[in-house]
mmCIF file of C-alpha atoms in Angstrom:
data_model
loop_
_atom_site.group_PDB
_atom_site.id
_atom_site.type_symbol
_atom_site.label_atom_id
_atom_site.label_comp_id
_atom_site.label_asym_id
_atom_site.label_seq_id
_atom_site.Cartn_x
_atom_site.Cartn_y
_atom_site.Cartn_z
ATOM 1 C CA MET A 29 -0.375 15.506 -84.692
ATOM 2 C CA ALA A 30 1.209 17.198 -87.939
ATOM 3 C CA VAL A 31 5.259 16.991 -88.132
ATOM 4 C CA ILE A 32 5.781 20.326 -89.386
ATOM 5 C CA GLY A 33 9.525 21.124 -92.189
ATOM 6 C CA SER A 34 10.553 16.969 -91.224
ATOM 7 C CA THR A 35 14.359 16.863 -92.098
ATOM 8 C CA GLU A 36 16.701 14.184 -91.624
ATOM 9 C CA ILE A 37 20.032 13.944 -90.775
ATOM 10 C CA SER A 38 22.329 13.695 -93.826
ATOM 11 C CA ALA A 39 24.380 11.245 -95.107
ATOM 12 C CA ALA A 40 27.330 12.635 -93.420
ATOM 13 C CA GLN A 41 25.973 13.360 -90.168
ATOM 14 C CA GLN A 42 24.544 10.487 -90.602
ATOM 15 C CA ALA A 43 27.773 8.216 -90.640
ATOM 16 C CA LEU A 44 28.758 10.297 -87.310
ATOM 17 C CA VAL A 45 26.336 9.799 -85.247
ATOM 18 C CA SER A 46 25.995 5.855 -85.912
ATOM 19 C CA ASN A 47 29.595 5.965 -85.152
ATOM 20 C CA VAL A 48 29.955 8.132 -82.243
ATOM 21 C CA VAL A 49 26.096 5.543 -80.845
ATOM 22 C CA LEU A 50 28.204 2.077 -82.009
ATOM 23 C CA GLU A 51 31.693 3.617 -79.913
ATOM 24 C CA THR A 52 28.738 4.144 -77.147
ATOM 25 C CA LEU A 53 27.055 1.281 -77.392
ATOM 26 C CA LYS A 54 30.748 -1.019 -77.421
ATOM 27 C CA GLU A 55 31.879 1.360 -73.689
ATOM 28 C CA LYS A 56 28.470 1.213 -72.509
ATOM 29 C CA SER A 57 27.420 -2.686 -72.778
ATOM 30 C CA MET A 58 29.326 -5.079 -70.465
ATOM 31 C CA LEU A 59 28.137 -8.492 -71.973
ATOM 32 C CA LEU A 60 28.478 -7.569 -75.811
ATOM 33 C CA PRO A 61 32.480 -8.290 -75.641
ATOM 34 C CA THR A 62 31.445 -11.535 -73.280
ATOM 35 C CA ILE A 63 29.206 -13.176 -76.529
ATOM 36 C CA SER A 64 30.263 -14.039 -79.919
ATOM 37 C CA ASP A 65 29.322 -10.807 -82.233
ATOM 38 C CA TYR A 66 27.663 -11.486 -85.779
ATOM 39 C CA SER A 67 27.326 -8.562 -86.944
ATOM 40 C CA GLY A 68 29.923 -8.520 -89.563
ATOM 41 C CA GLN A 69 27.708 -11.043 -91.352
ATOM 42 C CA ALA A 70 24.433 -9.338 -91.065
ATOM 43 C CA ASP A 71 22.984 -8.974 -94.559
ATOM 44 C CA ALA A 72 20.774 -5.307 -94.198
ATOM 45 C CA SER A 73 18.298 -7.022 -96.721
ATOM 46 C CA ALA A 74 18.253 -10.634 -94.644
ATOM 47 C CA SER A 75 15.931 -11.353 -91.467
ATOM 48 C CA LYS A 76 18.308 -13.682 -90.051
ATOM 49 C CA ILE A 77 21.367 -15.048 -89.935
ATOM 50 C CA SER A 78 22.480 -19.079 -89.835
ATOM 51 C CA ILE A 79 25.343 -19.838 -87.638
ATOM 52 C CA PRO A 80 26.104 -23.705 -88.904
ATOM 53 C CA ARG A 81 26.900 -27.052 -86.714
ATOM 54 C CA VAL A 82 28.661 -29.428 -87.185
ATOM 55 C CA ASN A 83 27.952 -32.667 -85.618
ATOM 56 C CA GLN A 84 31.367 -34.653 -83.588
ATOM 57 C CA PHE A 85 33.442 -37.100 -85.429
ATOM 58 C CA SER A 86 35.290 -39.827 -84.052
ATOM 59 C CA ALA A 87 38.901 -41.766 -84.214
ATOM 60 C CA ALA A 88 38.769 -45.051 -85.240
ATOM 61 C CA ASP A 89 41.311 -47.885 -85.651
ATOM 62 C CA LYS A 90 43.485 -48.814 -88.995
ATOM 63 C CA ALA A 91 44.018 -52.343 -89.281
ATOM 64 C CA GLU A 92 46.161 -52.952 -92.039
ATOM 65 C CA ASN A 93 44.552 -53.929 -95.580
ATOM 66 C CA THR A 94 41.092 -53.157 -94.232
ATOM 67 C CA GLU A 95 39.718 -49.411 -95.636
ATOM 68 C CA LEU A 96 37.865 -47.172 -93.299
ATOM 69 C CA THR A 97 34.106 -46.696 -92.900
ATOM 70 C CA SER A 98 33.275 -43.011 -93.591
ATOM 71 C CA GLN A 99 31.167 -41.113 -90.612
ATOM 72 C CA ALA A 100 28.078 -39.122 -91.231
ATOM 73 C CA MET A 101 27.873 -36.030 -91.626
ATOM 74 C CA THR A 102 26.254 -33.661 -89.929
ATOM 75 C CA VAL A 103 25.512 -30.336 -90.408
ATOM 76 C CA SER A 104 22.569 -27.758 -88.458
ATOM 77 C CA VAL A 105 21.995 -24.474 -87.897
ATOM 78 C CA ASP A 106 21.115 -21.582 -84.635
ATOM 79 C CA ASP A 107 19.333 -19.301 -86.799
ATOM 80 C CA LEU A 108 19.927 -15.948 -85.104
ATOM 81 C CA THR A 109 16.765 -13.480 -85.920
ATOM 82 C CA PHE A 110 17.059 -10.122 -86.185
ATOM 83 C CA ASP A 111 13.728 -10.040 -84.287
ATOM 84 C CA LYS A 112 14.638 -7.255 -81.862
ATOM 85 C CA HIS A 113 13.287 -3.736 -82.836
ATOM 86 C CA LYS A 114 13.868 -0.803 -80.351
ATOM 87 C CA ALA A 115 13.738 2.774 -81.001
ATOM 88 C CA ILE A 116 14.093 5.900 -79.020
ATOM 89 C CA PHE A 117 12.404 8.696 -79.563
ATOM 90 C CA VAL A 118 12.850 12.923 -77.688
ATOM 91 C CA GLU A 119 10.965 15.523 -78.299
ATOM 92 C CA LEU A 120 13.112 19.200 -76.937
ATOM 93 C CA GLU A 121 11.707 22.220 -76.566
ATOM 94 C CA ASP A 122 13.749 25.225 -77.517
ATOM 95 C CA ARG A 123 12.059 26.464 -74.400
ATOM 96 C CA ALA A 124 14.524 23.947 -72.448
ATOM 97 C CA ARG A 125 17.621 24.478 -73.930
ATOM 98 C CA PHE A 126 20.498 25.590 -72.110
ATOM 99 C CA SER A 127 22.930 27.649 -73.809
ATOM 100 C CA ALA A 128 26.511 26.290 -71.391
ATOM 101 C CA VAL A 129 25.058 23.156 -71.948
ATOM 102 C CA ASP A 130 25.426 21.036 -75.537
ATOM 103 C CA ILE A 131 21.978 19.125 -74.649
ATOM 104 C CA GLU A 132 21.601 16.988 -78.342
ATOM 105 C CA ALA A 133 25.299 15.543 -77.826
ATOM 106 C CA GLU A 134 23.832 14.615 -74.170
ATOM 107 C CA ILE A 135 20.981 13.275 -75.521
ATOM 108 C CA LEU A 136 22.316 11.258 -78.745
ATOM 109 C CA LYS A 137 25.110 9.646 -75.561
ATOM 110 C CA GLU A 138 21.893 8.647 -73.189
ATOM 111 C CA GLN A 139 19.882 7.370 -75.715
ATOM 112 C CA ALA A 140 22.706 5.663 -77.401
ATOM 113 C CA ARG A 141 23.985 4.302 -73.590
ATOM 114 C CA GLU A 142 19.975 3.090 -73.272
ATOM 115 C CA LEU A 143 20.010 0.840 -76.594
ATOM 116 C CA ALA A 144 22.961 -0.710 -74.851
ATOM 117 C CA LEU A 145 21.379 -1.436 -71.333
ATOM 118 C CA GLN A 146 18.383 -3.367 -73.770
ATOM 119 C CA VAL A 147 20.738 -5.113 -75.565
ATOM 120 C CA ASP A 148 22.223 -6.606 -71.993
ATOM 121 C CA LYS A 149 19.609 -7.482 -70.966
ATOM 122 C CA ASP A 150 18.539 -9.528 -74.252
ATOM 123 C CA ILE A 151 22.034 -10.486 -74.145
ATOM 124 C CA LEU A 152 21.665 -11.574 -70.607
ATOM 125 C CA PHE A 153 18.137 -13.354 -71.031
ATOM 126 C CA GLY A 154 20.259 -15.542 -73.959
ATOM 127 C CA LEU A 155 22.495 -15.698 -71.291
ATOM 128 C CA LYS A 156 19.627 -17.755 -69.067
ATOM 129 C CA SER A 157 18.304 -20.114 -71.522
ATOM 130 C CA VAL A 158 20.246 -23.255 -70.617
ATOM 131 C CA SER A 159 20.809 -26.367 -71.600
ATOM 132 C CA SER A 160 17.335 -27.955 -68.394
ATOM 133 C CA SER A 161 18.135 -31.300 -69.719
ATOM 134 C CA ALA A 162 19.993 -33.945 -70.603
ATOM 135 C CA PRO A 163 21.599 -32.107 -69.685
ATOM 136 C CA ASP A 164 20.651 -30.032 -67.662
ATOM 137 C CA HIS A 165 22.764 -26.846 -66.312
ATOM 138 C CA LEU A 166 19.386 -25.448 -64.660
ATOM 139 C CA LEU A 167 20.630 -25.387 -61.009
ATOM 140 C CA ASP A 168 20.367 -24.079 -57.013
ATOM 141 C CA TYR A 169 23.078 -23.764 -55.021
ATOM 142 C CA THR A 170 25.359 -26.482 -52.893
ATOM 143 C CA ASP A 171 23.864 -24.289 -50.273
ATOM 144 C CA ALA A 172 20.172 -25.199 -51.758
ATOM 145 C CA SER A 173 18.924 -23.536 -48.609
ATOM 146 C CA GLY A 174 20.622 -20.235 -48.015
ATOM 147 C CA ASN A 175 21.537 -19.682 -51.588
ATOM 148 C CA VAL A 176 24.952 -19.231 -50.829
ATOM 149 C CA LEU A 177 27.844 -18.391 -53.693
ATOM 150 C CA ALA A 178 30.758 -20.862 -52.861
ATOM 151 C CA LEU A 179 33.560 -22.626 -54.779
ATOM 152 C CA GLU A 180 31.098 -26.120 -55.022
ATOM 153 C CA ASP A 181 29.406 -24.897 -57.003
ATOM 154 C CA ILE A 182 31.471 -22.542 -59.124
ATOM 155 C CA LEU A 183 33.867 -26.049 -60.032
ATOM 156 C CA VAL A 184 30.305 -27.965 -60.305
ATOM 157 C CA ALA A 185 30.159 -24.802 -63.514
ATOM 158 C CA ARG A 186 33.786 -26.388 -64.636
ATOM 159 C CA GLN A 187 32.421 -29.761 -64.625
ATOM 160 C CA LYS A 188 29.101 -29.721 -66.040
ATOM 161 C CA LEU A 189 30.755 -27.294 -68.930
ATOM 162 C CA ARG A 190 33.342 -29.984 -69.028
ATOM 163 C CA GLU A 191 31.281 -32.222 -70.235
ATOM 164 C CA ALA A 192 29.299 -30.580 -72.711
ATOM 165 C CA GLN A 193 33.423 -30.130 -74.946
ATOM 166 C CA PHE A 194 34.340 -26.640 -73.388
ATOM 167 C CA ASP A 195 38.309 -28.101 -72.007
ATOM 168 C CA PHE A 196 38.946 -24.442 -70.676
ATOM 169 C CA SER A 197 41.671 -23.641 -73.594
ATOM 170 C CA ASP A 198 41.185 -20.380 -74.091
ATOM 171 C CA ASP A 199 40.450 -17.291 -72.408
ATOM 172 C CA ASN A 200 37.074 -17.046 -73.241
ATOM 173 C CA TYR A 201 34.442 -18.037 -70.034
ATOM 174 C CA PHE A 202 32.507 -16.147 -67.871
ATOM 175 C CA LEU A 203 31.303 -15.647 -64.213
ATOM 176 C CA ILE A 204 28.665 -13.309 -63.971
ATOM 177 C CA ILE A 205 27.177 -12.129 -60.886
ATOM 178 C CA SER A 206 24.822 -10.337 -58.808
ATOM 179 C CA PRO A 207 25.987 -7.306 -57.096
ATOM 180 C CA GLU A 208 24.764 -9.038 -53.663
ATOM 181 C CA LYS A 209 27.393 -12.402 -54.976
ATOM 182 C CA GLU A 210 30.275 -9.537 -54.806
ATOM 183 C CA LYS A 211 31.016 -10.677 -50.967
ATOM 184 C CA GLU A 212 30.533 -13.903 -51.379
ATOM 185 C CA MET A 213 32.786 -14.750 -54.072
ATOM 186 C CA LEU A 214 35.528 -12.659 -52.252
ATOM 187 C CA SER A 215 35.274 -14.734 -49.527
ATOM 188 C CA ILE A 216 36.331 -17.775 -51.661
ATOM 189 C CA SER A 217 39.812 -18.100 -51.412
ATOM 190 C CA ASN A 218 40.519 -18.902 -55.437
ATOM 191 C CA PHE A 219 39.431 -15.982 -56.238
ATOM 192 C CA ILE A 220 42.208 -13.541 -57.760
ATOM 193 C CA LYS A 221 41.297 -10.352 -57.407
ATOM 194 C CA ALA A 222 41.709 -8.185 -60.360
ATOM 195 C CA ASN A 223 44.962 -6.082 -58.913
ATOM 196 C CA GLU A 224 46.875 -8.923 -58.054
ATOM 197 C CA PHE A 225 46.698 -11.738 -62.149
ATOM 198 C CA GLY A 226 49.398 -10.228 -64.571
ATOM 199 C CA ASN A 227 47.299 -11.326 -68.017
ATOM 200 C CA SER A 228 47.932 -9.113 -71.302
ATOM 201 C CA ASN A 229 44.364 -9.186 -71.701
ATOM 202 C CA PRO A 230 42.654 -5.460 -70.813
ATOM 203 C CA LEU A 231 40.094 -5.801 -68.356
ATOM 204 C CA LEU A 232 36.607 -5.146 -69.587
ATOM 205 C CA ARG A 233 34.239 -2.951 -67.378
ATOM 206 C CA ALA A 234 33.257 -4.767 -64.721
ATOM 207 C CA GLU A 235 35.878 -7.070 -64.310
ATOM 208 C CA ILE A 236 36.612 -7.908 -60.712
ATOM 209 C CA GLY A 237 38.816 -11.199 -61.299
ATOM 210 C CA ARG A 238 38.919 -15.196 -61.721
ATOM 211 C CA VAL A 239 38.276 -18.124 -60.555
ATOM 212 C CA PHE A 240 39.648 -21.322 -61.706
ATOM 213 C CA GLY A 241 39.789 -19.231 -65.272
ATOM 214 C CA MET A 242 36.740 -18.190 -65.518
ATOM 215 C CA ARG A 243 36.528 -13.900 -65.556
ATOM 216 C CA VAL A 244 34.433 -12.393 -62.594
ATOM 217 C CA MET A 245 32.711 -9.823 -63.615
ATOM 218 C CA VAL A 246 29.032 -7.574 -61.618
ATOM 219 C CA ASN A 247 26.310 -7.117 -63.317
ATOM 220 C CA HIS A 248 23.412 -5.555 -61.689
ATOM 221 C CA LEU A 249 20.462 -6.740 -63.680
ATOM 222 C CA LEU A 250 21.088 -10.102 -62.672
ATOM 223 C CA ALA A 251 19.008 -11.068 -59.627
ATOM 224 C CA ALA A 252 20.059 -11.465 -56.421
ATOM 225 C CA ASP A 253 20.903 -15.255 -56.519
ATOM 226 C CA GLU A 254 21.698 -15.008 -60.072
ATOM 227 C CA VAL A 255 24.607 -17.022 -61.310
ATOM 228 C CA VAL A 256 25.711 -17.260 -65.222
ATOM 229 C CA ALA A 257 28.888 -19.467 -66.033
ATOM 230 C CA TYR A 258 29.921 -19.657 -70.131
ATOM 231 C CA HIS A 259 31.586 -19.802 -72.730
ATOM 232 C CA LYS A 260 31.830 -16.414 -75.159
ATOM 233 C CA SER A 261 29.847 -19.142 -77.778
ATOM 234 C CA HIS A 262 27.179 -19.622 -75.753
ATOM 235 C CA VAL A 263 25.043 -16.668 -76.949
ATOM 236 C CA ALA A 264 25.458 -14.830 -80.068
ATOM 237 C CA TYR A 265 24.662 -11.708 -80.742
ATOM 238 C CA ALA A 266 24.001 -9.377 -84.307
ATOM 239 C CA ALA A 267 22.991 -5.481 -85.440
ATOM 240 C CA GLN A 268 22.035 -5.868 -88.983
ATOM 241 C CA ALA A 269 22.896 -2.506 -89.921
ATOM 242 C CA ALA A 270 24.045 0.512 -87.661
ATOM 243 C CA PRO A 271 21.831 2.166 -85.246
ATOM 244 C CA LYS A 272 20.007 5.076 -87.475
ATOM 245 C CA ALA A 273 19.329 9.062 -85.859
ATOM 246 C CA GLU A 274 17.271 11.490 -87.662
ATOM 247 C CA ARG A 275 15.384 14.492 -86.644
ATOM 248 C CA ASP A 276 12.343 16.064 -86.759
ATOM 249 C CA ARG A 277 11.019 19.131 -86.632
ATOM 250 C CA ASN A 278 8.076 20.167 -84.724
ATOM 251 C CA LEU A 279 7.797 23.970 -85.870
ATOM 252 C CA LYS A 280 4.417 24.370 -84.122
ATOM 253 C CA ASN A 281 5.793 22.547 -81.154
ATOM 254 C CA LEU A 282 8.217 24.455 -81.130
ATOM 255 C CA ALA A 283 10.584 21.279 -80.418
ATOM 256 C CA ASP A 284 12.731 19.472 -81.727
ATOM 257 C CA GLN A 285 12.354 15.981 -82.305
ATOM 258 C CA PHE A 286 15.128 12.935 -81.934
ATOM 259 C CA SER A 287 13.906 9.347 -82.550
ATOM 260 C CA ILE A 288 17.319 6.418 -82.330
ATOM 261 C CA GLN A 289 16.079 3.038 -83.744
ATOM 262 C CA MET A 290 18.712 -0.108 -83.910
ATOM 263 C CA LEU A 291 17.387 -3.829 -85.563
ATOM 264 C CA TYR A 292 19.140 -6.620 -84.047
ATOM 265 C CA GLY A 293 19.101 -10.137 -82.772
ATOM 266 C CA VAL A 294 20.370 -12.340 -79.812
ATOM 267 C CA LYS A 295 20.196 -16.247 -79.042
ATOM 268 C CA THR A 296 21.081 -18.947 -77.602
ATOM 269 C CA LEU A 297 23.174 -21.774 -79.662
ATOM 270 C CA ARG A 298 23.794 -24.613 -79.237
ATOM 271 C CA GLY A 299 20.659 -26.309 -77.600
ATOM 272 C CA GLY A 300 22.017 -24.086 -74.401
ATOM 273 C CA VAL A 301 24.760 -25.844 -73.579
ATOM 274 C CA GLY A 302 27.709 -23.613 -73.358
ATOM 275 C CA GLY A 303 26.707 -22.401 -69.944
ATOM 276 C CA VAL A 304 25.280 -23.657 -66.514
ATOM 277 C CA PHE A 305 22.941 -21.261 -64.548
ATOM 278 C CA PHE A 306 22.217 -20.425 -60.839
ATOM 279 C CA ASN A 307 18.690 -19.543 -59.641
ATOM 280 C CA GLY A 308 18.768 -20.581 -55.915
ATOM 281 C CA SER A 309 15.813 -22.954 -56.517
ATOM 282 C CA GLY A 310 17.296 -25.100 -59.957
ATOM 283 C CA SER A 311 14.155 -25.067 -61.846
#
């Protein structure tokens, strides 16, 4: 079908629209604030970002009149590829407009909300992509028959993360639970509700409290028996460029066409040792 009278949003309008989309994305995405955002390092001409990893060193004893042995430094990278090109297209016929409603603004906001939801889905996939052997961070619940989340499971998750050199010294540890697990979490005696603890950091969207140094959030994208514990550095995200919005006029159909697109990537870092995933089976 031919499109007649095609016009692109002006540069000034594009910047304004992009800002609206970005703000909506940040506001509506539940998981984006809980992971590492490398968008500031993205190059519009690059197809990926290489995130470096340096091997761990060990402290050696220095004996008198004895030279120290130089330790080999190995640098590897996790490549975050911009492989997620998401777009939403909407056509609005003139007869569908309502004078009392800024329908174009509502379309833009809804498109941005849907993009935020898609970003969360991709982030969640990365969060659940944990190491499954040496070390095994893909676990079943202590209550293997009933899959009830208990204090022992949280302690196991902390142990796994500590063994992977995460020392719980900052405020960037998260425990994401399904809506079905919220009741079980609230029954754990060590759980502190969000309105009961004093902290200078603002609450994140869907954050309900804390337990053993982890910020607890409820997310409807998780299946009923799924829980993920992780550090912020477990997963990386980057957008290659700001979301792009365009508008065309389809005269043949007497309609306006609106599209929004974004190119980004999500990567699980360090082989998935920064997260622990309970899925009710351990496999």
